[in-house]
mmCIF file of C-alpha atoms and ligand atoms in Angstrom:
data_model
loop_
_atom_site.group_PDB
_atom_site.id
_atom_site.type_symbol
_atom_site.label_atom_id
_atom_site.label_comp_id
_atom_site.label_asym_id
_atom_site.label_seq_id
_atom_site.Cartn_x
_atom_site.Cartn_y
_atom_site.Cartn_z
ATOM 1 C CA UNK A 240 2.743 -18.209 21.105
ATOM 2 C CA UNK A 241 1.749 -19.410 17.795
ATOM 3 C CA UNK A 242 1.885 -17.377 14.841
ATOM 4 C CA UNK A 243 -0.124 -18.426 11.437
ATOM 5 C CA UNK A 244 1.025 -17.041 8.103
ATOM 6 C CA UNK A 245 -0.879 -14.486 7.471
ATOM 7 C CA UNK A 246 -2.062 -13.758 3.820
ATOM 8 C CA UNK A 247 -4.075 -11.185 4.191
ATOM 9 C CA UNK A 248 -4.629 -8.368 1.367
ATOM 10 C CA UNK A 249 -5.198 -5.530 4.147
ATOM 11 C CA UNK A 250 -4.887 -4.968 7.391
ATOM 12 C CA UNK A 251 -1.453 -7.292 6.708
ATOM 13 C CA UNK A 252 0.948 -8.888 8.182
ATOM 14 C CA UNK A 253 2.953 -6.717 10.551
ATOM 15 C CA UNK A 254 6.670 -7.411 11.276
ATOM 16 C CA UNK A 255 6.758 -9.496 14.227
ATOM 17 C CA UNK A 256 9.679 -7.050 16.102
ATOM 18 C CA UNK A 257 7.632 -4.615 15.592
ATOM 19 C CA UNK A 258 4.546 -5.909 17.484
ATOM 20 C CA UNK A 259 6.665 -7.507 20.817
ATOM 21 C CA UNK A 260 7.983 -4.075 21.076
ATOM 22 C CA UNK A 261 4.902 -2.663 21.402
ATOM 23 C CA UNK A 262 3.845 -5.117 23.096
ATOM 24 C CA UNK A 263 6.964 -4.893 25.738
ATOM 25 C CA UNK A 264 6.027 -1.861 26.199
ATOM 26 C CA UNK A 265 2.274 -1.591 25.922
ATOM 27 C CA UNK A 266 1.349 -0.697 29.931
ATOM 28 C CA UNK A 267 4.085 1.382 30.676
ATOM 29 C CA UNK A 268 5.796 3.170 27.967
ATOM 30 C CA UNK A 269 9.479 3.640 28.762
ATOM 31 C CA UNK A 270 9.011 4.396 32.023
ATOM 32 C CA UNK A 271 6.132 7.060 31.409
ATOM 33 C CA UNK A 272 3.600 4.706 33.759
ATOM 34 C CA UNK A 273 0.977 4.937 30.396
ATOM 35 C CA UNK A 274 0.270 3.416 27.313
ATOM 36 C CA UNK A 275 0.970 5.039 23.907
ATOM 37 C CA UNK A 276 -2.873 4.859 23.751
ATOM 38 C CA UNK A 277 -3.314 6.870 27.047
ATOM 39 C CA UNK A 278 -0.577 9.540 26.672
ATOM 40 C CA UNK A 279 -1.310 13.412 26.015
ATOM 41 C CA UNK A 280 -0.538 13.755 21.850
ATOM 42 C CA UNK A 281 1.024 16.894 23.117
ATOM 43 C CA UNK A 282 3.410 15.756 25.621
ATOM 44 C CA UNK A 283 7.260 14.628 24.993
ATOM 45 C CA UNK A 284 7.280 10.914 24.685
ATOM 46 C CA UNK A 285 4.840 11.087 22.025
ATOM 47 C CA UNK A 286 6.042 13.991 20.331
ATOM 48 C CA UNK A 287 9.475 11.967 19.754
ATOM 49 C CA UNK A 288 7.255 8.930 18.387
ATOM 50 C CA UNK A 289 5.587 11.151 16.297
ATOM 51 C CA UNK A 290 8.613 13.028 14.607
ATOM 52 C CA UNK A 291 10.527 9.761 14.612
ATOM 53 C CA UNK A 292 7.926 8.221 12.479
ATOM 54 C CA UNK A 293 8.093 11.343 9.644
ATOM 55 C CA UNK A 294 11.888 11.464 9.792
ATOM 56 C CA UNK A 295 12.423 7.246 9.063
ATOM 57 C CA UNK A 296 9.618 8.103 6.267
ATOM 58 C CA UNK A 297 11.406 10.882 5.076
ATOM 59 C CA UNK A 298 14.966 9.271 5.146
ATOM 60 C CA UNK A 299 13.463 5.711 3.821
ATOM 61 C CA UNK A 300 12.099 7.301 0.662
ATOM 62 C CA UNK A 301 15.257 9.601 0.013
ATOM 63 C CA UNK A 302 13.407 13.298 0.706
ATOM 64 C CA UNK A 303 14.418 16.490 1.767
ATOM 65 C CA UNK A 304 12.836 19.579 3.802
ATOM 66 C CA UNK A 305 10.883 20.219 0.141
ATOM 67 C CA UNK A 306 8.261 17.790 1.119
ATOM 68 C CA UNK A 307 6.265 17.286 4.626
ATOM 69 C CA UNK A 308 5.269 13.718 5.518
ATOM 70 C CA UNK A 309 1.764 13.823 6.652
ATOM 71 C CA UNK A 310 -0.763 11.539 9.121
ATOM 72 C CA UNK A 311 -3.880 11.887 8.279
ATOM 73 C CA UNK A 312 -7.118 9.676 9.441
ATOM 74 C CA UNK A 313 -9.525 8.118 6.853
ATOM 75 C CA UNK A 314 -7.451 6.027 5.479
ATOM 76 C CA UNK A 315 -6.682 5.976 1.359
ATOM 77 C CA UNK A 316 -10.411 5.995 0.634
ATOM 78 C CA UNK A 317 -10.072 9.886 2.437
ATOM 79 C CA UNK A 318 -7.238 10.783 -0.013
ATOM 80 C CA UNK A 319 -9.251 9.877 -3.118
ATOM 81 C CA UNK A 320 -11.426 12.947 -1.917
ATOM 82 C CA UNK A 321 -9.147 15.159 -0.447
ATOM 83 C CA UNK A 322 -6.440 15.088 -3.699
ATOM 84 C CA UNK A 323 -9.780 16.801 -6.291
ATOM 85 C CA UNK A 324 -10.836 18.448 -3.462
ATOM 86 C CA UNK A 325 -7.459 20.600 -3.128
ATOM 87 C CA UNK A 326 -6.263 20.260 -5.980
ATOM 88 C CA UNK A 327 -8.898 19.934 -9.394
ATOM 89 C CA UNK A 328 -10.540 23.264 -9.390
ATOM 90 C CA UNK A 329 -13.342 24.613 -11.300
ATOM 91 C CA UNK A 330 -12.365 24.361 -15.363
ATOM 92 C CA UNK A 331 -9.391 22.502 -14.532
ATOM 93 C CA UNK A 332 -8.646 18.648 -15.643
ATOM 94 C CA UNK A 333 -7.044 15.942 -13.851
ATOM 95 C CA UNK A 334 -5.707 12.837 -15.292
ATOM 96 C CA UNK A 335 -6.434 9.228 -14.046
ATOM 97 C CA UNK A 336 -4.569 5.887 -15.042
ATOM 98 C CA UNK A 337 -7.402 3.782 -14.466
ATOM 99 C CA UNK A 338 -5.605 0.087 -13.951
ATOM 100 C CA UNK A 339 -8.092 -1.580 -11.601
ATOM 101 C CA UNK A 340 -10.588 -1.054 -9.031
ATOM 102 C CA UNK A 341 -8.458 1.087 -6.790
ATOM 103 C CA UNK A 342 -7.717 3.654 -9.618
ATOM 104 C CA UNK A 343 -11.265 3.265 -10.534
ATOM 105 C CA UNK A 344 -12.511 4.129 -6.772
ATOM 106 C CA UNK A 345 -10.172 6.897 -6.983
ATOM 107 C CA UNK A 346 -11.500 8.679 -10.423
ATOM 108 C CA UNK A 347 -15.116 7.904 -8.810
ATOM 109 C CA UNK A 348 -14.399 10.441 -6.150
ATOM 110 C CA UNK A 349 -12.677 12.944 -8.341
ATOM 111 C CA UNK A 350 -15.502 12.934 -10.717
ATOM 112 C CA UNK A 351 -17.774 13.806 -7.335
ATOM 113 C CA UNK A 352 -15.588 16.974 -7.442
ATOM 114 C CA UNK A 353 -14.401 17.904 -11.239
ATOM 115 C CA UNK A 354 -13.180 16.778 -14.534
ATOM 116 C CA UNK A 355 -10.886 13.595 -14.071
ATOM 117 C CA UNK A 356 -9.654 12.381 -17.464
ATOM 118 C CA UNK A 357 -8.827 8.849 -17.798
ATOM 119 C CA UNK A 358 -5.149 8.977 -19.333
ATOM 120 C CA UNK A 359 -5.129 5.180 -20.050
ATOM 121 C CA UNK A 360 -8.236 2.377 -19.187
ATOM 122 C CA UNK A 361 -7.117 -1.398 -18.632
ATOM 123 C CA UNK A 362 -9.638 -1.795 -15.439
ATOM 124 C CA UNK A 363 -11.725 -4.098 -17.150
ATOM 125 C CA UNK A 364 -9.690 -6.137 -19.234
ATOM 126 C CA UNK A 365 -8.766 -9.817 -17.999
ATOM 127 C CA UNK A 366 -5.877 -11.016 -17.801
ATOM 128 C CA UNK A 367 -5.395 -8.088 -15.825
ATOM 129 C CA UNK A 368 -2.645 -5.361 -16.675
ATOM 130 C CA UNK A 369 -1.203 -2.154 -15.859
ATOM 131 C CA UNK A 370 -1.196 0.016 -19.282
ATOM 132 C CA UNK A 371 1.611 0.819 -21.167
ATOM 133 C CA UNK A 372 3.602 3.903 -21.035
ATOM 134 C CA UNK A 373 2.515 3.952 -24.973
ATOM 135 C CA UNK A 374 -0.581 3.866 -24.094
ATOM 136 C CA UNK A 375 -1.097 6.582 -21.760
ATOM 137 C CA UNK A 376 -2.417 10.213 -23.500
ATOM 138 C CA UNK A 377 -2.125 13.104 -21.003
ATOM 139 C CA UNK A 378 -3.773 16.696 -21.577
ATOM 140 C CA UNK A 379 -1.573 19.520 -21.126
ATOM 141 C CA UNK A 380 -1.507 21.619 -18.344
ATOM 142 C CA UNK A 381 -3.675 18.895 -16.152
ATOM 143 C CA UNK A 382 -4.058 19.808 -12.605
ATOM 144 C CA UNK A 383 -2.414 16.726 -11.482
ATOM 145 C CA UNK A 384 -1.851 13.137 -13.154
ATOM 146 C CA UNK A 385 -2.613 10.175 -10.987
ATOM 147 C CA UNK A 386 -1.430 6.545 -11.126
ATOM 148 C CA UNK A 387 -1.572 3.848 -8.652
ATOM 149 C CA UNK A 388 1.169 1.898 -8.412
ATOM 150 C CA UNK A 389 -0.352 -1.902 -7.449
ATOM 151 C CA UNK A 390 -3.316 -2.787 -7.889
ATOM 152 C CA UNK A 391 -4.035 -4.994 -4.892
ATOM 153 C CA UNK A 392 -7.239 -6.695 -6.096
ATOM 154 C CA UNK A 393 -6.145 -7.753 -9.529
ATOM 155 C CA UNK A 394 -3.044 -8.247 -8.546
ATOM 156 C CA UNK A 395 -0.602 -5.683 -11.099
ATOM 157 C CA UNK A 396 1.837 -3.684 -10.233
ATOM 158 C CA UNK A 397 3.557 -0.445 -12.798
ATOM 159 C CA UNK A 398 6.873 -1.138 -12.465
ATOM 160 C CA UNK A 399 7.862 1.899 -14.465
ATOM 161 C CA UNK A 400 6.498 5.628 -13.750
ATOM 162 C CA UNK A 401 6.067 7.351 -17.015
ATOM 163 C CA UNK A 402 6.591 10.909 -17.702
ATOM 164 C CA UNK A 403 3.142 12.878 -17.394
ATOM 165 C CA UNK A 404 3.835 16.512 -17.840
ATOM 166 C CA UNK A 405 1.472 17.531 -14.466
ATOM 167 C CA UNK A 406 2.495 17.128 -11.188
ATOM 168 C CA UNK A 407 2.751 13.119 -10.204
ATOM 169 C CA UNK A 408 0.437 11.364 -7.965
ATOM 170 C CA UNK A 409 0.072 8.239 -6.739
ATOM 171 C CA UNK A 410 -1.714 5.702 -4.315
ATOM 172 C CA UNK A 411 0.898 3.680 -2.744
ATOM 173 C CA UNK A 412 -1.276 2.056 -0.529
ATOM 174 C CA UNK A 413 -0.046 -1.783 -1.530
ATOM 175 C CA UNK A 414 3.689 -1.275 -2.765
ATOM 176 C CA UNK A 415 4.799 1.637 -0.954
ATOM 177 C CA UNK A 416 8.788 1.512 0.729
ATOM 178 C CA UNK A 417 8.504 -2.265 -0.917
ATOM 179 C CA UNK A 418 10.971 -1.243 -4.500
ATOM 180 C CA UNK A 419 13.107 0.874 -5.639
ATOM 181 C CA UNK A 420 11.498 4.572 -6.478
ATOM 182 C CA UNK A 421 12.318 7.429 -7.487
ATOM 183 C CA UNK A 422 10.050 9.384 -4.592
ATOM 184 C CA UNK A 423 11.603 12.932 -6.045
ATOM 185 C CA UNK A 424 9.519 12.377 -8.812
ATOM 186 C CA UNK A 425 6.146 12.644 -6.848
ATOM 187 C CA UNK A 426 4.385 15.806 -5.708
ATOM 188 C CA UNK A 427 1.936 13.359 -3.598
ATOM 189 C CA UNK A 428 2.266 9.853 -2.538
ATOM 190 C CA UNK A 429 -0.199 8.204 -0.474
ATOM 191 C CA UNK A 430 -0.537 5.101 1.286
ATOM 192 C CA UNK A 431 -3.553 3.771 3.639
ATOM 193 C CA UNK A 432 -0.797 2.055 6.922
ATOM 194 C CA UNK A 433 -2.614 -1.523 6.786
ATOM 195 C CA UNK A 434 -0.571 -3.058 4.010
ATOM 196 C CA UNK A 435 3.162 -2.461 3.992
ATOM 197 C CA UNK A 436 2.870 0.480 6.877
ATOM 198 C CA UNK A 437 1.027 -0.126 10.262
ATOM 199 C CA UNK A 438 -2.848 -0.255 11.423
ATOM 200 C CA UNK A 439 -5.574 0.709 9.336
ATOM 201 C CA UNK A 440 -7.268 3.914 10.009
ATOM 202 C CA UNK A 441 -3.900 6.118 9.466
ATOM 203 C CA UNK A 442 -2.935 7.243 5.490
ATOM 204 C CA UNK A 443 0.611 8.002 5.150
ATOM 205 C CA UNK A 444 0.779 11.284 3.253
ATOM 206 C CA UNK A 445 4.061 12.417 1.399
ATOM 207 C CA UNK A 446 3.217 15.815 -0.558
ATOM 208 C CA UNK A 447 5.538 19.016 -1.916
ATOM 209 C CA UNK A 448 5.017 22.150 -0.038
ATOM 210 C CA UNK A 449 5.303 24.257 -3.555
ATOM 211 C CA UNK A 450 2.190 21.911 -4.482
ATOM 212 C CA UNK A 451 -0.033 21.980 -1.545
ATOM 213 C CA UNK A 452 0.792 25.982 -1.100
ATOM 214 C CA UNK A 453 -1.682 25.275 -4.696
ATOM 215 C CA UNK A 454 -4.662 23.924 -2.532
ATOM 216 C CA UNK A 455 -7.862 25.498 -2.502
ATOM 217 C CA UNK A 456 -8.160 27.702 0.415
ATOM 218 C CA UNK A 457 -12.509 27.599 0.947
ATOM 219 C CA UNK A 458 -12.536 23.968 1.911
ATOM 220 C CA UNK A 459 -12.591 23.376 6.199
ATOM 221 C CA UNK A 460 -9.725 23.227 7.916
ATOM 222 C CA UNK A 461 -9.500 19.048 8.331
ATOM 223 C CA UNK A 462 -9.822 18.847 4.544
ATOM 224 C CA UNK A 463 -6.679 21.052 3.513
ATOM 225 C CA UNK A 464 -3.430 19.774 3.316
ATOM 226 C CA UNK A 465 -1.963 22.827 4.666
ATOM 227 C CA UNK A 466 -2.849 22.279 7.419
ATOM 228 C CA UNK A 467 -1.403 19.220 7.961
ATOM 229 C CA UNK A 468 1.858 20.758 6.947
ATOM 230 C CA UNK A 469 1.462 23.617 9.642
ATOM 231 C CA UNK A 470 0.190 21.920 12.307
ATOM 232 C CA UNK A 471 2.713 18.947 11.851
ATOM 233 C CA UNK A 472 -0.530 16.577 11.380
ATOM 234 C CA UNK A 473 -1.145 17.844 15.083
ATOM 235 C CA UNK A 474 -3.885 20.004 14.431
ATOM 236 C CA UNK A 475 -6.208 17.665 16.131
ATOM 237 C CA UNK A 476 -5.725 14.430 17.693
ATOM 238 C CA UNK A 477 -3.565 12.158 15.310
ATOM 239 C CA UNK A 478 -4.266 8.119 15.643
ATOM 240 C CA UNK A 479 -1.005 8.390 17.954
ATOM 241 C CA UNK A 480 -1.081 4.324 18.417
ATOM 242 C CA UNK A 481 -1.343 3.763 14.421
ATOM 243 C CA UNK A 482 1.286 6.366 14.057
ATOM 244 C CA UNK A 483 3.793 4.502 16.839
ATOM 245 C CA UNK A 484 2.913 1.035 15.135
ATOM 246 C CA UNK A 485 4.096 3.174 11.802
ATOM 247 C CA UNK A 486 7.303 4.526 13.532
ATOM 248 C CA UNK A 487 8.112 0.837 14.786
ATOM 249 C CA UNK A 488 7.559 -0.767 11.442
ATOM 250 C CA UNK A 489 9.684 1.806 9.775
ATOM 251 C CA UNK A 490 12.315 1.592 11.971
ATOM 252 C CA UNK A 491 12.650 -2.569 11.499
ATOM 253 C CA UNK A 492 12.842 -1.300 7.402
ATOM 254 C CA UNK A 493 15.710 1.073 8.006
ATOM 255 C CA UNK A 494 17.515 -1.861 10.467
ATOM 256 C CA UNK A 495 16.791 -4.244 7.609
ATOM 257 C CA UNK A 496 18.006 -1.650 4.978
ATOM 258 C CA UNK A 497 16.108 -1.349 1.552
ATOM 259 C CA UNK A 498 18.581 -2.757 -0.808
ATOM 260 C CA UNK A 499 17.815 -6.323 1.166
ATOM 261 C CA UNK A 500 14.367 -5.595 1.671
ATOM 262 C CA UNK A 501 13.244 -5.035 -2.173
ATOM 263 C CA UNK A 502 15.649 -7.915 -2.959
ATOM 264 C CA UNK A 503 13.543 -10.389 -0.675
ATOM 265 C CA UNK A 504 9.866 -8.795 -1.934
ATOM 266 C CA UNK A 505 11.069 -9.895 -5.164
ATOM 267 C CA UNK A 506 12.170 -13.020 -4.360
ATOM 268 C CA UNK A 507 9.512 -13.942 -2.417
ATOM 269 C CA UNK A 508 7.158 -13.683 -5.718
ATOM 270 C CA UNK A 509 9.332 -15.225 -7.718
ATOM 271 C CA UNK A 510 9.147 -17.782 -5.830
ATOM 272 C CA UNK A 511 5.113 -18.222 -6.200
ATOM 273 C CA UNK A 512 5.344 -16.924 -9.800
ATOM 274 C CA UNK A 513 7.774 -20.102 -10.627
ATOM 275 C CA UNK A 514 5.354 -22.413 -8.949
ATOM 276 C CA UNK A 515 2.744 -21.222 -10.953
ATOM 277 C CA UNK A 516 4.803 -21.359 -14.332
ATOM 278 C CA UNK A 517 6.521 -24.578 -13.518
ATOM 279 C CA UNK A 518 3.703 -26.974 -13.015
ATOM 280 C CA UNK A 519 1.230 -28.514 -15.920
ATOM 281 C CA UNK A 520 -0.929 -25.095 -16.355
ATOM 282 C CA UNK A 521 -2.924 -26.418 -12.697
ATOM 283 C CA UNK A 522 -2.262 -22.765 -11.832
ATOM 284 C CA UNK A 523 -2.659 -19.847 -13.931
ATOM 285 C CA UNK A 524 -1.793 -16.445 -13.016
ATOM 286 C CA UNK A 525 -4.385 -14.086 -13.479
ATOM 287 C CA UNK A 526 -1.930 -10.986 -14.411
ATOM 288 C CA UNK A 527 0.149 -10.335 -17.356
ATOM 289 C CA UNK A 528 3.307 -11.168 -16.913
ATOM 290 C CA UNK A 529 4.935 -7.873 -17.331
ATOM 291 C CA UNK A 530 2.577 -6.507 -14.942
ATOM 292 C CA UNK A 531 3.184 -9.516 -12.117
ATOM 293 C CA UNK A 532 2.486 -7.229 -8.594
ATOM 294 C CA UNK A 533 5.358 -8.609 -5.958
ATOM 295 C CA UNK A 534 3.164 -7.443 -3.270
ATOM 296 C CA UNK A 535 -0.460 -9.293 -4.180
ATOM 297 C CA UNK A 536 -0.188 -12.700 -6.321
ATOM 298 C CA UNK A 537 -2.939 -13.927 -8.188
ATOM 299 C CA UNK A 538 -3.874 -17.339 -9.097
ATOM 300 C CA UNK A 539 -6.874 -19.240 -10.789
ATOM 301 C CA UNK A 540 -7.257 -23.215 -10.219
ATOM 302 C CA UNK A 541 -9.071 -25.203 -13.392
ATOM 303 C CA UNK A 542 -12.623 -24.994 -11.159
ATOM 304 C CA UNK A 543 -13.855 -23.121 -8.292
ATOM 305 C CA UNK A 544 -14.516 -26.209 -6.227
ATOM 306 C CA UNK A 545 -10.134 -26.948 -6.156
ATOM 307 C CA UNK A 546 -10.403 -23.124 -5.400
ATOM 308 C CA UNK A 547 -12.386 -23.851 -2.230
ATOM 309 C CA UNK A 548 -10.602 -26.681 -1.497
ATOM 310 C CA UNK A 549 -7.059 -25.500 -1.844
ATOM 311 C CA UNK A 550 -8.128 -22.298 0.421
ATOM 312 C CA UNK A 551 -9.346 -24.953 3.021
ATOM 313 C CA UNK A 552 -6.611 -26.814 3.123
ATOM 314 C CA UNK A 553 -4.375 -24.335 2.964
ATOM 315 C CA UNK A 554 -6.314 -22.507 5.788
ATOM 316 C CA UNK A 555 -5.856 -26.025 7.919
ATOM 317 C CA UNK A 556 -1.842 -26.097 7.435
ATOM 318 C CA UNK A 557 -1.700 -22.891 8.760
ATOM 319 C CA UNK A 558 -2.352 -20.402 5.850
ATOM 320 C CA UNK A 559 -4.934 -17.937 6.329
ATOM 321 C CA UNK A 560 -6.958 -15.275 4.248
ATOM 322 C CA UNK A 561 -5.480 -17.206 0.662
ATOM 323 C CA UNK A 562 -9.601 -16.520 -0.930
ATOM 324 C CA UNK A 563 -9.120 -13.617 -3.759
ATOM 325 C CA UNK A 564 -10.887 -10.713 -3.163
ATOM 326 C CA UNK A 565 -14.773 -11.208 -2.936
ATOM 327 C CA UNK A 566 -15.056 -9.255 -6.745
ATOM 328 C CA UNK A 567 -12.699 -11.384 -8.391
ATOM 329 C CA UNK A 568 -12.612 -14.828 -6.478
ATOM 330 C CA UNK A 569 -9.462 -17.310 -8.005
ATOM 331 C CA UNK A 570 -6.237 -17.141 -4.984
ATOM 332 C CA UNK A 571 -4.492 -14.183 -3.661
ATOM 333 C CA UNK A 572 -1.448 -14.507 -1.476
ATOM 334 C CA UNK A 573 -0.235 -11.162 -0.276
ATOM 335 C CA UNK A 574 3.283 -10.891 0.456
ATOM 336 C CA UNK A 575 3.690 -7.490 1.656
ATOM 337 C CA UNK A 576 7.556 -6.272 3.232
ATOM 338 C CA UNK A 577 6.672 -7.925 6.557
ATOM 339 C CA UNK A 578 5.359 -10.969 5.527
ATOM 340 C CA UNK A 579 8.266 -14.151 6.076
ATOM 341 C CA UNK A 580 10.151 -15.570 3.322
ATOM 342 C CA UNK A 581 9.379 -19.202 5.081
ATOM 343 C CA UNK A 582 5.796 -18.366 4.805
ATOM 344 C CA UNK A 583 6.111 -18.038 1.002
ATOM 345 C CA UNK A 584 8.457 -21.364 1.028
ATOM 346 C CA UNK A 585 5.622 -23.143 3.184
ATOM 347 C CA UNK A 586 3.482 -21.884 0.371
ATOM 348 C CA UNK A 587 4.868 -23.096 -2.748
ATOM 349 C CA UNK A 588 5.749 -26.574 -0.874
ATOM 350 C CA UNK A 589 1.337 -26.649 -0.149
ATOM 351 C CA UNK A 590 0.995 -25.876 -4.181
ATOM 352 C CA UNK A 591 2.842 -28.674 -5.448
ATOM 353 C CA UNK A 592 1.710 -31.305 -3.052
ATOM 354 C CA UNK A 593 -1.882 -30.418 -4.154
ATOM 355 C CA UNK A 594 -1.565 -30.145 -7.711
ATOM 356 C CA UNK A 595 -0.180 -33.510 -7.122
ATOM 357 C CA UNK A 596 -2.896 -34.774 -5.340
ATOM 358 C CA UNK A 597 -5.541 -33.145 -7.527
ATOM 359 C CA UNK A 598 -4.122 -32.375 -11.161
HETATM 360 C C1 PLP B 205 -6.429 -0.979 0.448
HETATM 361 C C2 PLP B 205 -6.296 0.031 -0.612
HETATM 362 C C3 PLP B 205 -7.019 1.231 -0.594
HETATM 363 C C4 PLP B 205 -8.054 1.531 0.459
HETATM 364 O O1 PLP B 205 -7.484 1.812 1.679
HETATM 365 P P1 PLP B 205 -8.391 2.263 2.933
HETATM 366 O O2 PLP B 205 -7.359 2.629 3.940
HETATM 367 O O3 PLP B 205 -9.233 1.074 3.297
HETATM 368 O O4 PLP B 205 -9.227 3.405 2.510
HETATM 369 C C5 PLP B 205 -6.797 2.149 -1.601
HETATM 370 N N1 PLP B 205 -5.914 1.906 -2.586
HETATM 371 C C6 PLP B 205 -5.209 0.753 -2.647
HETATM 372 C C7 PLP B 205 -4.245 0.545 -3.765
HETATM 373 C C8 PLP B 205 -5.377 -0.206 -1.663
HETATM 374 O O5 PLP B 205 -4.678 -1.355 -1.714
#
C-alpha cells in the first residue's frame, strides 16, 4: 500500500482508520453477508450506522435533544437554497457576511429567493480577510444572519462569531468539528462531508427544532427541513455509504478526543505559517494574518513559473493537489482534521529546500 499526502481542498483527506475499516468490512458487513452499499436503509444494521453517526455529531459538538442532526443529499451548494427557501419569506431580510466566494455563492442563491443583505463585504479585497466584528451592520429583526466560518478558496477563517441579533447561521463546510465552538450558539450549521466529514454528496445538517418549526410550509416535501427532522433524514433513501464513512470518521474524532484534535489543526498551520514568515519573503501568505484559516493555507511564490514548478516538484516527492484553486492560482495546502501531522512536516522540509534552491 502506498499512501501520498493528500492536499486536496475537497473531497479531502480521510482518516486512514477510518477507510481500512470500511474497507475490512466492505463485502460482508459484520456478518450481514452485504455491503453497506447493498443493505435495505430500513433494516437494523444500518439503522444503528445511521443513528450512530447523529449521536457522535450530536455529542462531538456539545448538543442536546433541542436540535436534530440532519443528512441531507446535494451537498452545501443544496443548503445555500434550501436555508432562503425555508427560511427568508416574502418582505423579510436576511443578512449575509460576504468573506469570499463561498459566502458570495451563498447570498447568490438567497437573492434567487428574497432580500439577502450583505452585513459586512471583504470578498473582493486582496490580501484576503474575514471582516471585523466592527465592521459588521445587521438589520433588526432579520430572518436569519449568515456567516461562513472558512473560506476555503482564499484561505480565511473567523475565528470569533459575533453577536447578530437573528438567529445564527453558518456554512461549516471547511472548519467544521476542527476548533473550539460554541455550537449552542447556532440555529443552523452546515457542512458539505468532503472536507473534514466523509464523501462528497452528503451535507451534514445541524438545525434547532424551535427554528425549522419557522419553515415555510408550501415548498415540496424534499425541500423542507421538517421533514428531515420527522422522518429522521429517512424520508427517502439517505446516501447510507456517505453517511457510514461519516459515522466512521466521527467516531476516530471522539477516540482522538477534541481537545488533542484542535490542538494538532493548529499546530499543523503553524507549522506552514512559520515557514512562510521565517524565510526571506520567497513565500507570502495570501491572508491577513488575523484571519490565517488552519484548515486551507495560502501561499504566493515571487512568479508563477516557481508556482508551477514548486507544485511539480512537490507533486513528484509525493505531494499532491498543492495548485490554489483555479480562481485564485498562488499554493494551497489543505490540512483538514484527518490530514497527518508528518505530511505537514514533509511539507515545510520541501519549502525550505526549494527556496534554497531557487530564492
Ligand atoms: C466546498 C465548499 C462548499 C461547496 O460544497 P459542495 O458540497 O460541493 O456543494 C460550500 N462552502 C464551503 C465553505 C466549501 O468549502
Amino acid at each position: 500500500m502506498s499512501r501520498i499526502y493528500n492536499f486536496c481542498a475537497g473531497p479531502a483527506a480521510l482518516p486512514l482508520e477510518a477507510l481500512q475499516e470500511a474497507q475490512a468490512h466492505l463485502v460482508d458487513y459484520k456478518g450481514s453477508g452485504m455491503s453497506v452499499m447493498e443493505m435495505s436503509h430500513r433494516g437494523k444494521e444500518y439503522d444503528a450506522i445511521h443513528n450512530e453517526a447523529a449521536a457522535n455529531v450530536r455529542e462531538l459538538m456539545g448538543l442536546g435533544d433541542d436540535y436534530s442532526v440532519l443528512f441531507i443529499q446535494g451537498g452545501a451548494s443544496l443548503q445555500f437554497a434550501m436555508i432562503p427557501m425555508n427560511f427568508l419569506g416574502q418582505g423579510q431580510v436576511a443578512d449575509y457576511v460576504n468573506s469570499g466566494s463561498w459566502s458570495a455563492a451563498a447570498v447568490k442563491q438567497a437573492r434567487i429567493i428574497g432580500n439577502a443583505n450583505l452585513a459586512a463585504d471583504t470578498q473582493k479585497e486582496i490580501p484576503t480577510r474575514m471582516p471585523s466584528a466592527a465592521e459588521m451592520t445587521w438589520t433588526p429583526g432579520a430572518a436569519y444572519s449568515h456567516l461562513t466560518t472558512n473560506e476555503t478558496i482564499a484561505g480565511t477563517q473567523l475565528k470569533d462569531i459575533p453577536e447578530t441579533g437573528s438567529p445564527l447561521v453558518a456554512d461549516m463546510s471547511s472548519d467544521i468539528l476542527s476548533r473550539p465552538r460554541d455550537y449552542a450558539r447556532f440555529s443552523l450549521v452546515y457542512a458539505g462531508a468532503q472536507k473534514n466529514l466523509g464523501p462528497s454528496g452528503l451535507a451534514l445538517v445541524v438545525i434547532r427544532k424551535d427554528f425549522a418549526a419557522k419553515g415555510s410550509i408550501t415548498l415540496p416535501t424534499m425541500l423542507k427541513y421538517q421533514t428531515y427532522i420527522d422522518d429522521n433524514s429517512l424520508y427517502n433513501t439517505p446516501p447510507c455509504f456517505g453517511i457510514y464513512m461519516l459515522c466512521l470518521t466521527t467516531r476516530w474524532m471522539k477516540k482522538m478526543g477534541l481537545p488533542k484534535l484542535f490542538a494538532q489543526n493548529r499546530d499543523k498551520a503553524q507549522l506552514i505559517y512559520d515557514a512562510i514568515d521565517g524565510g526571506s519573503g520567497f513565500y507570502r501568505g495570501t491572508a491577513q494574518k488575523e484571519s490565517r484559516s488552519d484548515m486551507n493555507v495560502t501561499f504566493r511564490l515571487p512568479t508563477e513559473e516557481l508556482e508551477t514548478l514548486f507544485i511539480k516538484q512537490a507533486s513528484e516527492a509525493g505531494m499532491k493537489q498543492l495548485k490554489g484553486h483555479r480562481s485564485v492560482g498562488g499554493i494551497r495546502a489543505s490540512i483538514y482534521n484527518a490530514f497527518p501531522v508528518a505530511g505537514v512536516e514533509a511539507l515545510v522540509s520541501f519549502m525550505k529546500d526549494f527556496e534554497k534552491r531557487n530564492g
